[in-house]
Amino acid sequence: VVDPRHSKTAAKAWKWIPAAPGAEGALALAMIQWIIENQRYDARYLAAANKAAAAEIGESTWSNAAWLVRIEEDGPGAFLRVRDLPPELQPDDVAEKDDRFVVLQEGKPTAVAPADAEAPVHGDLFVDTTIGGIRVKSAMQLLFESANEHTLEEWAQICDVRMQDIVELAREFTSHGKKAAADIHRGVSQHTNGYYN
C-alpha cells in the first residue's frame, strides 16, 4: 500500500510505502524505469499495434507503445500518420486523408489501423530516429525517457522513500504476470494530478 498515512489497509499489506503526498507520479516513473531496465514488461503485448496483432498472440486488446510520435521543436507532438510521410515512404494503398498511424516493423515504416482485424502489425518498441526528414520516437521510448529524467536514487528522494522499497515494489508488481493490478483511491486520484496518476 502506497499511502502517506498508515491506514487500516496499509496495516494489512505485505509492505507499506509512505510516499510523500503528491509523489505518486514520481513513484510510478521510478517503477517504470526499473521495470524497463530489467525487462520485466510484456514486450509481445506492447508490440502488438492493432487488433489483428493482439488476436495473433491471444490478447483481447492491443497497445500504442510502438506507435511513432512526431518530435517537434518543443518536444513530443502528435502521433505520426501515414499521410505525413513523404510519397516514397507511403504504402501503395494510401488514401488522401489516410489517418492510419505508423510504426517501425523490423526497422521499416509500416501503416497500422488499430481496429484492423485482418493484417497484424507488430512494432518495434524502442525507436528514436528520423523518417523522411521527420524526427520520431515510439511512445514506449518517450515513456522510458520520462522515467529516466532522474536516477532511482533521485526518484526515491522526491518520494521520500527508500530506493530499495521502490525496487521491491516494482519486482513484486511484475512477479504475477497478468494477475497484477493497481487499485487507486484517495490521495492518488483525488487531487490536481489524480487522473494522470
Coordinates of C-alpha atoms in Angstrom, one line a residue:
V1 CA 0.0 0.0 0.0
V2 CA 1.3 3.4 -1.0
D3 CA -0.1 6.0 1.4
P4 CA 1.5 8.7 3.5
R5 CA -0.6 7.6 6.4
H6 CA -0.6 4.1 8.0
S7 CA -4.2 3.2 7.2
K8 CA -6.1 0.0 8.1
T9 CA -5.4 -1.2 4.6
A10 CA -1.7 -0.4 5.0
A11 CA -1.6 -2.4 8.3
K12 CA -2.7 -5.5 6.3
A13 CA -0.3 -5.0 3.4
W14 CA 2.9 -7.0 2.8
K15 CA 4.6 -3.6 2.5
W16 CA 3.6 -0.1 3.4
I17 CA 5.3 2.7 1.4
P18 CA 4.7 6.1 2.9
A19 CA 5.4 8.1 -0.2
A20 CA 5.2 11.9 0.2
P21 CA 1.8 13.4 -0.6
G22 CA 1.6 14.1 -4.4
A23 CA 4.6 11.9 -5.2
E24 CA 2.6 9.1 -6.7
G25 CA 3.6 10.0 -10.3
A26 CA 7.3 10.1 -9.3
L27 CA 6.9 6.7 -7.7
A28 CA 5.3 5.3 -10.9
L29 CA 8.1 6.7 -13.1
A30 CA 10.7 5.2 -10.8
M31 CA 9.0 1.8 -11.1
I32 CA 8.7 2.2 -14.8
Q33 CA 12.4 2.9 -15.1
W34 CA 13.3 -0.2 -13.1
I35 CA 10.8 -2.4 -14.9
I36 CA 12.1 -1.4 -18.4
E37 CA 15.8 -1.6 -17.4
N38 CA 15.2 -5.1 -16.0
Q39 CA 13.0 -6.1 -19.0
R40 CA 10.1 -7.1 -16.7
Y41 CA 7.4 -5.9 -19.1
D42 CA 5.3 -7.9 -21.6
A43 CA 7.1 -7.0 -24.9
R44 CA 4.9 -9.2 -27.1
Y45 CA 1.8 -7.4 -25.8
L46 CA 3.3 -3.9 -26.1
A47 CA 4.5 -4.6 -29.6
A48 CA 1.0 -5.7 -30.8
A49 CA -0.1 -2.5 -32.5
N50 CA -3.5 -3.4 -33.7
K51 CA -6.5 -5.8 -33.2
A52 CA -5.1 -8.5 -35.6
A53 CA -1.7 -8.5 -33.8
A54 CA -3.4 -8.8 -30.5
A55 CA -5.5 -11.8 -31.7
E56 CA -2.4 -13.4 -33.1
I57 CA -0.8 -13.5 -29.6
G58 CA -4.0 -14.4 -27.8
E59 CA -4.8 -11.0 -26.4
S60 CA -8.1 -9.2 -26.5
T61 CA -6.6 -5.7 -26.6
W62 CA -3.6 -4.0 -28.2
S63 CA -1.2 -1.2 -27.3
N64 CA 0.1 2.0 -28.8
A65 CA 3.5 1.6 -27.3
A66 CA 5.1 1.1 -30.7
W67 CA 3.2 3.9 -32.5
L68 CA 5.5 6.7 -33.6
V69 CA 5.2 10.2 -32.2
R70 CA 6.4 13.3 -34.1
I71 CA 9.1 15.2 -32.2
E72 CA 8.6 18.9 -32.6
E73 CA 11.0 21.7 -31.6
D74 CA 9.3 22.0 -28.2
G75 CA 9.0 18.2 -27.6
P76 CA 6.7 15.4 -28.5
G77 CA 3.8 16.2 -30.7
A78 CA 1.0 14.1 -32.3
F79 CA 1.3 10.5 -33.5
L80 CA 2.8 10.2 -36.9
R81 CA 0.2 9.5 -39.6
V82 CA 0.7 7.8 -43.0
R83 CA -0.3 11.0 -44.7
D84 CA 2.6 12.8 -43.0
L85 CA 5.2 10.5 -44.7
P86 CA 6.9 11.6 -47.9
P87 CA 5.3 9.9 -51.0
E88 CA 8.2 7.5 -51.5
L89 CA 7.6 6.1 -48.0
Q90 CA 3.8 5.9 -48.2
P91 CA 2.2 2.5 -48.8
D92 CA 0.6 1.7 -52.1
D93 CA -2.9 1.8 -50.7
V94 CA -2.6 5.3 -49.1
A95 CA -5.7 7.5 -49.4
E96 CA -5.7 11.3 -49.5
K97 CA -6.9 11.6 -45.9
D98 CA -5.2 8.4 -44.5
D99 CA -5.5 8.5 -40.7
R100 CA -3.5 5.3 -40.1
F101 CA -0.7 5.5 -37.6
V102 CA 2.9 4.5 -38.3
V103 CA 5.2 2.1 -36.5
L104 CA 8.6 0.7 -37.4
Q105 CA 8.2 -3.0 -38.0
E106 CA 11.7 -4.6 -38.1
G107 CA 13.0 -1.1 -38.9
K108 CA 10.6 -0.4 -41.8
P109 CA 7.8 2.2 -41.6
T110 CA 4.5 0.4 -41.6
A111 CA 1.0 1.7 -41.6
V112 CA -1.3 0.5 -38.8
A113 CA -5.0 0.8 -38.4
P114 CA -5.8 0.0 -34.7
A115 CA -9.1 -1.8 -35.4
D116 CA -7.8 -3.8 -38.3
A117 CA -8.6 -7.5 -37.6
E118 CA -7.0 -8.9 -40.8
A119 CA -3.4 -7.6 -41.1
P120 CA -1.4 -7.9 -37.9
V121 CA 1.2 -5.3 -37.2
H122 CA 3.9 -5.8 -34.5
G123 CA 6.0 -2.7 -34.0
D124 CA 9.5 -2.0 -32.7
L125 CA 9.2 -0.8 -29.1
F126 CA 12.2 1.5 -28.7
V127 CA 12.6 3.9 -31.6
D128 CA 14.5 7.2 -31.8
T129 CA 15.1 8.1 -35.5
T130 CA 14.3 10.2 -38.5
I131 CA 11.9 9.0 -41.2
G132 CA 11.8 11.0 -44.4
G133 CA 13.1 14.1 -42.6
I134 CA 10.6 13.7 -39.7
R135 CA 12.1 13.2 -36.3
V136 CA 10.1 10.4 -34.4
K137 CA 10.2 8.4 -31.3
S138 CA 8.0 5.5 -30.2
A139 CA 5.5 6.1 -27.4
M140 CA 7.5 3.4 -25.4
Q141 CA 10.8 5.3 -26.0
L142 CA 9.2 8.5 -24.7
L143 CA 7.9 6.8 -21.6
F144 CA 11.3 5.3 -20.9
E145 CA 13.0 8.8 -21.4
S146 CA 10.5 10.4 -19.0
A147 CA 11.2 7.6 -16.4
N148 CA 15.0 8.4 -16.8
E149 CA 14.7 12.1 -16.1
H150 CA 16.0 11.2 -12.7
T151 CA 18.0 8.3 -11.2
L152 CA 16.3 5.8 -9.0
E153 CA 18.0 7.5 -6.0
E154 CA 16.6 10.9 -7.1
W155 CA 13.1 9.5 -7.6
A156 CA 13.4 8.0 -4.1
Q157 CA 14.3 11.4 -2.7
I158 CA 11.3 13.0 -4.4
C159 CA 9.0 10.3 -3.0
D160 CA 10.7 10.4 0.4
V161 CA 11.1 6.6 0.5
R162 CA 14.0 4.2 0.4
M163 CA 15.2 3.3 -3.1
Q164 CA 15.1 -0.4 -2.1
D165 CA 11.4 0.0 -1.4
I166 CA 10.8 1.1 -5.0
V167 CA 12.8 -1.8 -6.3
E168 CA 10.9 -4.3 -4.1
L169 CA 7.6 -2.8 -5.1
A170 CA 8.5 -3.0 -8.9
R171 CA 9.8 -6.5 -8.5
E172 CA 6.6 -7.7 -6.7
F173 CA 4.3 -5.9 -9.1
T174 CA 6.0 -7.6 -12.1
S175 CA 6.1 -11.1 -10.5
H176 CA 2.5 -12.0 -11.2
G177 CA 2.1 -11.6 -14.9
K178 CA -1.4 -10.5 -16.0
K179 CA -2.7 -11.1 -12.4
A180 CA -1.1 -7.8 -11.2
A181 CA -3.4 -4.8 -10.7
A182 CA -3.3 -1.4 -9.1
D183 CA -6.3 -0.2 -7.1
I184 CA -6.2 3.6 -7.0
H185 CA -8.2 5.6 -4.5
R186 CA -8.0 8.6 -2.1
G187 CA -4.8 10.7 -2.5
V188 CA -3.6 9.2 -5.7
S189 CA -6.8 10.0 -7.6
Q190 CA -8.3 12.8 -5.5
H191 CA -6.1 15.8 -6.2
T192 CA -5.0 18.0 -9.1
N193 CA -2.9 15.4 -10.9
G194 CA -5.1 12.5 -9.8
Y195 CA -6.4 11.4 -13.2
Y196 CA -2.9 11.3 -14.7
N197 CA -1.5 9.4 -11.6

